[in-house]
Amino acid sequence: MLTTNAEHRPLRPATSLVHSGTMRSPFGETSEALFLTQGFVYDTAEAAERRFKGEEPGFVYSRYANPTTRMFEERMIALEGAEDARATASGMAAVSSALQCSVKAGDHVVAARALFGSCRYIIETVLGRAGVASTLVDGRDLDQWRAAVRPETKVFFLESPTNPTLEVVDIAAVAEIAHAAGAILIVDNVFATPLQQKPLELGADVVIYSATKHIDGQGRCLGGVILSNQQWIDETLQDFFRHTGPSLSPFNAWTLLKGLETLPLRVAQQSANAAKLADFLAGSPKVSRVLYPGRADHPDAAIIARQMKGGSTLVAFELAGGKEAAFRVSNALRIVKISNNLGDAKSLITHPATTTHKSLTEEARAELGIGPGLLRLSAGIEDGDDLLEDFERALRLA
Ligand SMILES: *Cc1c(COP(=O)(O)O)cnc(C)c1O
């Protein structure tokens, strides 16, 4: 398997994402093969016995591992700089598996409260039912993380940048607090993408992705991945993963492998478009606030400079005219589509207060900075000037 260049240095991301992890069959196919198979056959009963005992390498059953799925995992391992990974059927399968395998009744979890809605459900409701207590803190306030620690705290969990207001948490500082408390830090790195932020290098123990977002990046299939060190995968995740079955389908793994090949091209174009639109929106009198991690006026600019490369593919902005203005602008956009998804080749806009965050109370939304005029834009790979013209026209109606 190709993992280094001619000088034996690790491959740079753009090269690695085209080549890493590829396993070729005896046919020597150029593209990664799609092994759409549930099981595997053995030459002899003795070989089957050895395979099950783990004395011989090879695949046993696609709930555990599959060649196409393994190629996707290997490519993600190379990109993230992790020791091992398990691919999952969705981002939420990754979040719920990583959390559930790490705790038991009586344990305690601390999480930043600016969470993707389903992550909040796993922490408060699913873990709560299993007897795991949780505390939600303002992720940017390090004292709140410290104050939340109890003797039984096992896991810290955070997203950065957050959805939808693109707040940034100091990952290295939170990792230090977690480790001092004897807990592990799990980071949901979806918004940053594996190219713009490396949580493991910042001290996180486990990183998870919804591969549904930038990794597929073309709006086709769901997927997820959990990355960590070998010991955590072997001792904490492995049995949980095998027996509960959150596995990624080989077909989706194949689609995601193709997505990874173009990830650097897409993220660069999306981030350039996002930066251009953020600057335009910041200059409009109809817009009261722009939150973009690539702008110097972002409230967490100092942390961003330390822990992120590049801006972001997402922009959050607030219209002075409130919900009515936000709806008028969304409806007037022609190229940008209204959708709650993100990371897609197509530019997508969503009104969090009435869609992704509608189940929160108004006070909880206000606490997270989700006002009635807030819109979240996921910039696509279209020509930036077409997007700019789309916004210029739409904002006249705001
Ligand atoms: C989308 C998303 C998820 C869930 O991923 P699915 O693939 O939809 O299950 C989790 N965390 C974040 C930050 C997300 O954006």
Tab-separated table of C-alpha atoms and ligand atoms in Angstrom:
chain	number	residue	atom	x	y	z
A	1	MET	CA	0.000	0.000	0.000
A	2	LEU	CA	1.379	3.415	-1.000
A	3	THR	CA	1.925	5.624	2.055
A	4	THR	CA	5.189	7.466	1.365
A	5	ASN	CA	6.766	9.377	-1.519
A	6	ALA	CA	10.095	8.578	-3.193
A	7	GLU	CA	11.987	10.149	-0.259
A	8	HIS	CA	10.009	7.968	2.170
A	9	ARG	CA	8.216	10.973	3.589
A	10	PRO	CA	4.485	10.631	4.313
A	11	LEU	CA	2.392	11.620	1.310
A	12	ARG	CA	0.908	15.113	1.350
A	13	PRO	CA	-2.901	15.193	1.637
A	14	ALA	CA	-3.727	15.798	-2.048
A	15	THR	CA	-1.610	12.772	-3.044
A	16	SER	CA	-2.656	10.611	-0.130
A	17	LEU	CA	-6.339	11.187	-0.859
A	18	VAL	CA	-5.935	9.761	-4.377
A	19	HIS	CA	-3.688	6.794	-3.492
A	20	SER	CA	-3.657	5.854	0.218
A	21	GLY	CA	-5.404	2.695	1.251
A	22	THR	CA	-5.872	1.274	-2.261
A	23	MET	CA	-5.769	-2.546	-2.281
A	24	ARG	CA	-5.770	-4.041	-5.781
A	25	SER	CA	-7.237	-7.414	-6.681
A	26	PRO	CA	-5.307	-9.762	-9.046
A	27	PHE	CA	-7.071	-7.978	-11.963
A	28	GLY	CA	-5.063	-4.814	-11.297
A	29	GLU	CA	-8.035	-2.449	-11.595
A	30	THR	CA	-7.218	1.299	-11.618
A	31	SER	CA	-10.152	2.372	-9.476
A	32	GLU	CA	-10.853	0.957	-6.036
A	33	ALA	CA	-12.910	-2.234	-6.378
A	34	LEU	CA	-16.389	-2.440	-4.909
A	35	PHE	CA	-16.600	-5.637	-2.860
A	36	LEU	CA	-20.357	-5.859	-2.486
A	37	THR	CA	-20.277	-9.017	-0.402
A	38	GLN	CA	-21.585	-9.897	3.038
A	39	GLY	CA	-19.236	-12.784	3.729
A	40	PHE	CA	-16.023	-14.500	2.637
A	41	VAL	CA	-15.166	-18.142	1.806
A	42	TYR	CA	-12.242	-20.164	3.118
A	43	ASP	CA	-10.218	-22.813	1.270
A	44	THR	CA	-10.407	-25.254	4.163
A	45	ALA	CA	-12.076	-25.702	7.530
A	46	GLU	CA	-8.632	-25.243	9.093
A	47	ALA	CA	-8.271	-21.884	7.359
A	48	ALA	CA	-11.682	-20.792	8.699
A	49	GLU	CA	-10.616	-21.811	12.196
A	50	ARG	CA	-7.365	-19.836	11.898
A	51	ARG	CA	-9.208	-16.767	10.556
A	52	PHE	CA	-11.662	-16.838	13.490
A	53	LYS	CA	-8.842	-17.260	15.997
A	54	GLY	CA	-7.156	-14.212	14.477
A	55	GLU	CA	-4.077	-16.307	13.596
A	56	GLU	CA	-4.354	-15.476	9.898
A	57	PRO	CA	-5.124	-12.090	8.355
A	58	GLY	CA	-8.250	-11.776	6.236
A	59	PHE	CA	-11.892	-10.829	6.264
A	60	VAL	CA	-14.602	-12.765	8.098
A	61	TYR	CA	-17.871	-10.843	7.787
A	62	SER	CA	-18.714	-7.385	6.448
A	63	ARG	CA	-20.259	-6.234	9.733
A	64	TYR	CA	-16.701	-6.446	11.123
A	65	ALA	CA	-14.709	-5.354	8.086
A	66	ASN	CA	-14.880	-5.405	4.288
A	67	PRO	CA	-12.124	-4.715	1.725
A	68	THR	CA	-13.805	-1.623	0.213
A	69	THR	CA	-14.743	-0.263	3.640
A	70	ARG	CA	-11.206	-0.935	4.843
A	71	MET	CA	-9.774	1.069	1.919
A	72	PHE	CA	-11.924	4.023	3.028
A	73	GLU	CA	-10.766	3.587	6.645
A	74	GLU	CA	-7.104	3.381	5.573
A	75	ARG	CA	-7.402	6.556	3.491
A	76	MET	CA	-8.996	8.384	6.434
A	77	ILE	CA	-6.271	7.062	8.801
A	78	ALA	CA	-3.577	8.464	6.473
A	79	LEU	CA	-5.348	11.828	6.211
A	80	GLU	CA	-6.016	12.232	9.923
A	81	GLY	CA	-2.720	10.812	11.173
A	82	ALA	CA	-4.619	8.331	13.374
A	83	GLU	CA	-3.525	4.788	14.202
A	84	ASP	CA	-6.802	3.110	13.282
A	85	ALA	CA	-10.418	3.808	12.328
A	86	ARG	CA	-13.866	2.264	11.954
A	87	ALA	CA	-16.266	3.464	9.289
A	88	THR	CA	-19.936	3.804	10.205
A	89	ALA	CA	-23.259	4.014	8.383
A	90	SER	CA	-23.787	7.686	9.286
A	91	GLY	CA	-22.233	10.476	11.299
A	92	MET	CA	-24.667	9.787	14.124
A	93	ALA	CA	-23.653	6.094	14.163
A	94	ALA	CA	-20.092	7.351	14.688
A	95	VAL	CA	-21.086	9.758	17.492
A	96	SER	CA	-23.358	7.300	19.298
A	97	SER	CA	-20.868	4.410	19.035
A	98	ALA	CA	-17.893	6.502	20.193
A	99	LEU	CA	-19.860	7.781	23.178
A	100	GLN	CA	-21.698	4.609	24.171
A	101	CYS	CA	-18.617	2.381	24.083
A	102	SER	CA	-16.748	4.814	26.363
A	103	VAL	CA	-19.150	4.940	29.331
A	104	LYS	CA	-21.134	2.764	31.730
A	105	ALA	CA	-23.853	3.457	34.315
A	106	GLY	CA	-22.581	5.842	36.986
A	107	ASP	CA	-20.160	7.656	34.661
A	108	HIS	CA	-20.375	11.336	33.750
A	109	VAL	CA	-19.903	13.189	30.458
A	110	VAL	CA	-19.143	16.899	29.953
A	111	ALA	CA	-20.074	18.414	26.584
A	112	ALA	CA	-20.102	21.844	24.997
A	113	ARG	CA	-23.755	22.906	24.742
A	114	ALA	CA	-23.487	24.228	21.169
A	115	LEU	CA	-24.111	20.748	19.777
A	116	PHE	CA	-25.650	19.266	16.674
A	117	GLY	CA	-29.213	18.421	17.845
A	118	SER	CA	-28.854	14.637	17.544
A	119	CYS	CA	-25.549	14.684	19.489
A	120	ARG	CA	-27.383	16.452	22.297
A	121	TYR	CA	-30.062	13.723	22.213
A	122	ILE	CA	-27.436	10.969	22.512
A	123	ILE	CA	-25.735	12.682	25.459
A	124	GLU	CA	-28.810	13.766	27.395
A	125	THR	CA	-31.401	11.122	26.514
A	126	VAL	CA	-29.681	7.924	25.319
A	127	LEU	CA	-26.811	8.101	27.815
A	128	GLY	CA	-29.168	9.485	30.470
A	129	ARG	CA	-31.418	6.416	30.170
A	130	ALA	CA	-28.354	4.186	30.600
A	131	GLY	CA	-27.515	5.903	33.894
A	132	VAL	CA	-24.806	8.214	32.552
A	133	ALA	CA	-25.029	11.781	33.865
A	134	SER	CA	-24.029	14.780	31.747
A	135	THR	CA	-23.232	18.456	32.142
A	136	LEU	CA	-23.457	20.934	29.263
A	137	VAL	CA	-21.095	23.904	29.382
A	138	ASP	CA	-20.305	26.972	27.297
A	139	GLY	CA	-17.454	25.414	25.304
A	140	ARG	CA	-15.522	28.687	25.055
A	141	ASP	CA	-15.385	29.155	28.837
A	142	LEU	CA	-12.533	26.950	30.133
A	143	ASP	CA	-13.568	27.554	33.753
A	144	GLN	CA	-16.924	25.928	33.030
A	145	TRP	CA	-15.172	22.770	31.743
A	146	ARG	CA	-12.998	22.682	34.895
A	147	ALA	CA	-15.963	23.272	37.202
A	148	ALA	CA	-18.016	20.501	35.559
A	149	VAL	CA	-15.484	17.757	36.326
A	150	ARG	CA	-16.546	15.075	38.838
A	151	PRO	CA	-14.603	12.034	40.072
A	152	GLU	CA	-16.682	9.875	37.686
A	153	THR	CA	-16.144	12.060	34.576
A	154	LYS	CA	-14.988	9.807	31.725
A	155	VAL	CA	-15.601	11.757	28.524
A	156	PHE	CA	-15.428	15.338	27.233
A	157	PHE	CA	-17.243	15.960	23.926
A	158	LEU	CA	-17.209	18.997	21.658
A	159	GLU	CA	-17.704	20.344	18.154
A	160	SER	CA	-15.609	23.181	16.750
A	161	PRO	CA	-16.519	25.291	14.838
A	162	THR	CA	-20.050	24.835	16.119
A	163	ASN	CA	-23.306	24.553	14.259
A	164	PRO	CA	-24.741	27.001	13.255
A	165	THR	CA	-22.969	30.021	14.762
A	166	LEU	CA	-19.390	28.871	14.015
A	167	GLU	CA	-18.103	29.489	17.537
A	168	VAL	CA	-14.659	28.048	18.152
A	169	VAL	CA	-13.515	26.028	21.162
A	170	ASP	CA	-9.839	25.891	22.219
A	171	ILE	CA	-9.285	22.159	21.629
A	172	ALA	CA	-5.769	21.964	23.115
A	173	ALA	CA	-6.874	23.688	26.335
A	174	VAL	CA	-9.963	21.485	26.730
A	175	ALA	CA	-7.864	18.336	26.031
A	176	GLU	CA	-5.538	19.332	28.858
A	177	ILE	CA	-8.437	19.756	31.300
A	178	ALA	CA	-9.913	16.391	30.197
A	179	HIS	CA	-6.612	14.553	30.673
A	180	ALA	CA	-5.997	16.136	34.083
A	181	ALA	CA	-9.421	14.791	35.071
A	182	GLY	CA	-8.617	11.300	33.739
A	183	ALA	CA	-11.161	11.677	30.934
A	184	ILE	CA	-10.823	11.363	27.151
A	185	LEU	CA	-11.758	14.097	24.658
A	186	ILE	CA	-13.910	13.202	21.652
A	187	VAL	CA	-14.098	15.881	18.921
A	188	ASP	CA	-16.776	16.059	16.225
A	189	ASN	CA	-14.655	17.651	13.478
A	190	VAL	CA	-17.298	17.850	10.742
A	191	PHE	CA	-17.395	21.629	10.349
A	192	ALA	CA	-13.612	22.044	10.138
A	193	THR	CA	-13.049	19.100	7.748
A	194	PRO	CA	-9.935	16.922	8.188
A	195	LEU	CA	-7.982	19.417	6.053
A	196	GLN	CA	-8.534	22.528	8.182
A	197	GLN	CA	-8.137	21.134	11.706
A	198	LYS	CA	-6.280	18.170	13.234
A	199	PRO	CA	-7.814	17.435	16.663
A	200	LEU	CA	-5.496	14.488	17.402
A	201	GLU	CA	-2.457	16.774	17.064
A	202	LEU	CA	-4.179	19.240	19.420
A	203	GLY	CA	-4.558	16.536	22.084
A	204	ALA	CA	-7.960	14.976	21.348
A	205	ASP	CA	-8.184	11.202	21.831
A	206	VAL	CA	-10.953	10.378	19.368
A	207	VAL	CA	-12.150	12.222	16.243
A	208	ILE	CA	-15.423	11.555	14.502
A	209	TYR	CA	-16.860	12.680	11.171
A	210	SER	CA	-20.142	12.656	9.410
A	211	ALA	CA	-18.719	11.629	6.007
A	212	THR	CA	-22.132	12.636	4.650
A	213	LYS	CA	-20.866	16.212	4.601
A	214	HIS	CA	-17.599	17.318	2.933
A	215	ILE	CA	-16.130	13.809	2.545
A	216	ASP	CA	-18.847	12.665	0.144
A	217	GLY	CA	-19.388	16.311	-0.675
A	218	GLN	CA	-21.673	15.578	-3.585
A	219	GLY	CA	-24.944	14.925	-1.797
A	220	ARG	CA	-25.078	11.190	-2.478
A	221	CYS	CA	-24.809	8.993	0.589
A	222	LEU	CA	-24.588	8.884	4.372
A	223	GLY	CA	-21.491	7.728	6.188
A	224	GLY	CA	-19.280	8.335	9.183
A	225	VAL	CA	-15.935	7.420	10.665
A	226	ILE	CA	-14.332	7.125	14.110
A	227	LEU	CA	-10.538	7.611	14.348
A	228	SER	CA	-8.232	7.102	17.329
A	229	ASN	CA	-5.170	5.313	18.628
A	230	GLN	CA	-4.819	1.519	18.311
A	231	GLN	CA	-5.380	0.829	21.995
A	232	TRP	CA	-8.689	2.731	22.187
A	233	ILE	CA	-9.980	1.113	18.985
A	234	ASP	CA	-8.964	-2.391	20.155
A	235	GLU	CA	-9.935	-2.176	23.804
A	236	THR	CA	-12.853	0.259	23.878
A	237	LEU	CA	-14.540	0.348	20.458
A	238	GLN	CA	-13.873	-2.996	18.779
A	239	ASP	CA	-16.297	-5.335	20.586
A	240	PHE	CA	-19.034	-2.694	20.809
A	241	PHE	CA	-18.685	-2.030	17.073
A	242	ARG	CA	-18.731	-5.699	16.049
A	243	HIS	CA	-21.734	-6.635	18.133
A	244	THR	CA	-23.945	-3.557	17.634
A	245	GLY	CA	-23.392	-3.312	13.861
A	246	PRO	CA	-23.173	0.382	12.909
A	247	SER	CA	-20.990	-0.632	9.911
A	248	LEU	CA	-20.775	1.345	6.676
A	249	SER	CA	-22.039	-0.402	3.537
A	250	PRO	CA	-19.301	-1.252	0.984
A	251	PHE	CA	-21.206	0.690	-1.681
A	252	ASN	CA	-21.215	3.862	0.408
A	253	ALA	CA	-17.550	3.300	1.301
A	254	TRP	CA	-16.761	3.142	-2.417
A	255	THR	CA	-18.661	6.397	-3.034
A	256	LEU	CA	-16.849	8.086	-0.122
A	257	LEU	CA	-13.449	6.884	-1.414
A	258	LYS	CA	-14.204	8.688	-4.679
A	259	GLY	CA	-15.275	11.747	-2.664
A	260	LEU	CA	-11.966	11.797	-0.786
A	261	GLU	CA	-10.010	12.066	-4.059
A	262	THR	CA	-11.429	15.534	-4.707
A	263	LEU	CA	-11.778	16.725	-1.076
A	264	PRO	CA	-8.844	19.208	-1.187
A	265	LEU	CA	-10.071	20.746	-4.468
A	266	ARG	CA	-13.619	21.100	-3.233
A	267	VAL	CA	-12.790	22.422	0.243
A	268	ALA	CA	-10.405	25.020	-1.240
A	269	GLN	CA	-13.033	26.267	-3.708
A	270	GLN	CA	-15.825	26.180	-1.098
A	271	SER	CA	-13.697	28.091	1.422
A	272	ALA	CA	-12.715	30.707	-1.189
A	273	ASN	CA	-16.396	31.188	-2.064
A	274	ALA	CA	-17.362	31.358	1.620
A	275	ALA	CA	-14.666	33.986	2.314
A	276	LYS	CA	-15.786	36.103	-0.638
A	277	LEU	CA	-19.450	35.957	0.407
A	278	ALA	CA	-18.594	36.637	4.073
A	279	ASP	CA	-16.761	39.834	3.064
A	280	PHE	CA	-19.651	40.913	0.862
A	281	LEU	CA	-22.240	40.226	3.596
A	282	ALA	CA	-20.144	42.069	6.215
A	283	GLY	CA	-20.308	45.169	4.017
A	284	SER	CA	-24.097	45.133	3.625
A	285	PRO	CA	-26.213	47.440	5.809
A	286	LYS	CA	-28.964	44.772	5.782
A	287	VAL	CA	-26.679	42.355	7.647
A	288	SER	CA	-26.192	43.000	11.365
A	289	ARG	CA	-23.580	40.287	12.081
A	290	VAL	CA	-21.298	37.950	10.123
A	291	LEU	CA	-19.538	34.995	11.744
A	292	TYR	CA	-16.818	33.549	9.554
A	293	PRO	CA	-13.730	31.772	10.961
A	294	GLY	CA	-11.583	33.210	8.150
A	295	ARG	CA	-12.269	36.861	9.082
A	296	ALA	CA	-10.193	38.913	11.510
A	297	ASP	CA	-13.403	40.128	13.230
A	298	HIS	CA	-14.398	36.595	14.336
A	299	PRO	CA	-14.645	36.668	18.174
A	300	ASP	CA	-12.306	33.666	18.484
A	301	ALA	CA	-9.774	34.798	15.835
A	302	ALA	CA	-6.778	34.173	18.133
A	303	ILE	CA	-7.733	30.516	18.745
A	304	ILE	CA	-8.534	30.043	15.049
A	305	ALA	CA	-5.034	31.250	14.124
A	306	ARG	CA	-3.572	28.591	16.444
A	307	GLN	CA	-5.702	25.583	15.602
A	308	MET	CA	-7.210	25.958	12.119
A	309	LYS	CA	-5.840	26.190	8.583
A	310	GLY	CA	-7.969	28.078	6.091
A	311	GLY	CA	-11.302	29.740	6.798
A	312	SER	CA	-14.313	27.468	6.617
A	313	THR	CA	-16.786	26.386	4.003
A	314	LEU	CA	-19.609	27.817	6.151
A	315	VAL	CA	-20.741	31.343	6.940
A	316	ALA	CA	-23.324	32.394	9.529
A	317	PHE	CA	-24.975	35.815	9.202
A	318	GLU	CA	-27.829	37.689	10.768
A	319	LEU	CA	-30.265	39.898	8.888
A	320	ALA	CA	-31.316	43.064	10.664
A	321	GLY	CA	-34.865	42.510	9.377
A	322	GLY	CA	-35.323	39.282	11.393
A	323	LYS	CA	-37.194	36.166	10.251
A	324	GLU	CA	-39.152	37.923	7.474
A	325	ALA	CA	-35.965	39.262	5.897
A	326	ALA	CA	-34.223	35.895	6.303
A	327	PHE	CA	-37.098	34.130	4.528
A	328	ARG	CA	-37.243	36.757	1.747
A	329	VAL	CA	-33.505	36.398	1.070
A	330	SER	CA	-33.650	32.570	1.150
A	331	ASN	CA	-36.598	32.549	-1.251
A	332	ALA	CA	-34.995	35.070	-3.617
A	333	LEU	CA	-31.745	33.116	-4.063
A	334	ARG	CA	-31.706	31.210	-7.360
A	335	ILE	CA	-28.412	29.317	-7.394
A	336	VAL	CA	-28.167	28.786	-3.642
A	337	LYS	CA	-30.691	26.126	-2.600
A	338	ILE	CA	-32.643	25.956	0.653
A	339	SER	CA	-31.458	22.825	2.482
A	340	ASN	CA	-30.338	21.843	5.969
A	341	ASN	CA	-27.412	19.773	4.613
A	342	LEU	CA	-23.866	21.159	4.378
A	343	GLY	CA	-20.492	20.496	2.799
A	344	ASP	CA	-22.113	19.862	-0.595
A	345	ALA	CA	-20.842	20.886	-4.046
A	346	LYS	CA	-24.076	22.911	-4.280
A	347	SER	CA	-24.392	26.057	-2.143
A	348	LEU	CA	-27.058	25.525	0.513
A	349	ILE	CA	-28.731	27.926	2.912
A	350	THR	CA	-30.749	27.178	6.020
A	351	HIS	CA	-32.705	29.121	8.654
A	352	PRO	CA	-31.667	27.301	11.855
A	353	ALA	CA	-34.353	28.767	14.144
A	354	THR	CA	-37.174	27.146	12.115
A	355	THR	CA	-35.399	23.981	10.932
A	356	THR	CA	-32.315	22.357	12.504
A	357	HIS	CA	-32.751	24.105	15.872
A	358	LYS	CA	-36.543	24.446	16.009
A	359	SER	CA	-36.896	21.851	18.799
A	360	LEU	CA	-34.880	23.995	21.230
A	361	THR	CA	-36.715	26.522	23.406
A	362	GLU	CA	-36.378	30.172	22.429
A	363	GLU	CA	-34.166	30.764	25.496
A	364	ALA	CA	-31.870	27.867	24.543
A	365	ARG	CA	-31.629	29.285	21.015
A	366	ALA	CA	-30.869	32.751	22.357
A	367	GLU	CA	-28.133	31.256	24.568
A	368	LEU	CA	-26.543	29.755	21.446
A	369	GLY	CA	-26.876	33.012	19.502
A	370	ILE	CA	-29.511	31.631	17.119
A	371	GLY	CA	-31.745	34.622	16.505
A	372	PRO	CA	-34.746	34.836	14.122
A	373	GLY	CA	-32.648	36.626	11.480
A	374	LEU	CA	-29.798	34.088	11.445
A	375	LEU	CA	-28.984	32.175	8.252
A	376	ARG	CA	-26.291	29.514	7.791
A	377	LEU	CA	-24.710	29.271	4.358
A	378	SER	CA	-22.732	26.239	3.197
A	379	ALA	CA	-20.742	27.484	0.203
A	380	GLY	CA	-20.533	25.142	-2.780
A	381	ILE	CA	-18.007	24.834	-5.585
A	382	GLU	CA	-19.849	27.071	-8.075
A	383	ASP	CA	-18.170	30.163	-9.588
A	384	GLY	CA	-17.881	32.686	-6.751
A	385	ASP	CA	-19.024	35.579	-8.952
A	386	ASP	CA	-22.299	33.817	-9.762
A	387	LEU	CA	-22.872	33.290	-6.043
A	388	LEU	CA	-22.029	36.915	-5.309
A	389	GLU	CA	-24.533	38.126	-7.899
A	390	ASP	CA	-27.148	35.770	-6.443
A	391	PHE	CA	-26.662	37.352	-3.004
A	392	GLU	CA	-26.509	40.938	-4.325
A	393	ARG	CA	-29.925	40.473	-5.941
A	394	ALA	CA	-31.459	38.593	-2.997
A	395	LEU	CA	-30.241	41.085	-0.370
A	396	ARG	CA	-31.979	43.964	-2.144
A	397	LEU	CA	-35.197	42.290	-0.961
A	398	ALA	CA	-34.060	41.892	2.665
B	1	LIG	C1	-24.436	16.093	10.073
B	1	LIG	C2	-23.716	16.095	11.348
B	1	LIG	C3	-23.744	14.966	12.181
B	1	LIG	C4	-24.540	13.734	11.857
B	1	LIG	O1	-24.176	13.130	10.664
B	1	LIG	P1	-25.143	12.192	9.786
B	1	LIG	O2	-24.248	11.661	8.735
B	1	LIG	O3	-26.245	13.059	9.297
B	1	LIG	O4	-25.659	11.134	10.712
B	1	LIG	C5	-23.024	15.033	13.368
B	1	LIG	N1	-22.335	16.136	13.720
B	1	LIG	C6	-22.300	17.232	12.941
B	1	LIG	C7	-21.528	18.423	13.387
B	1	LIG	C8	-22.978	17.250	11.724
B	1	LIG	O5	-22.942	18.337	10.946
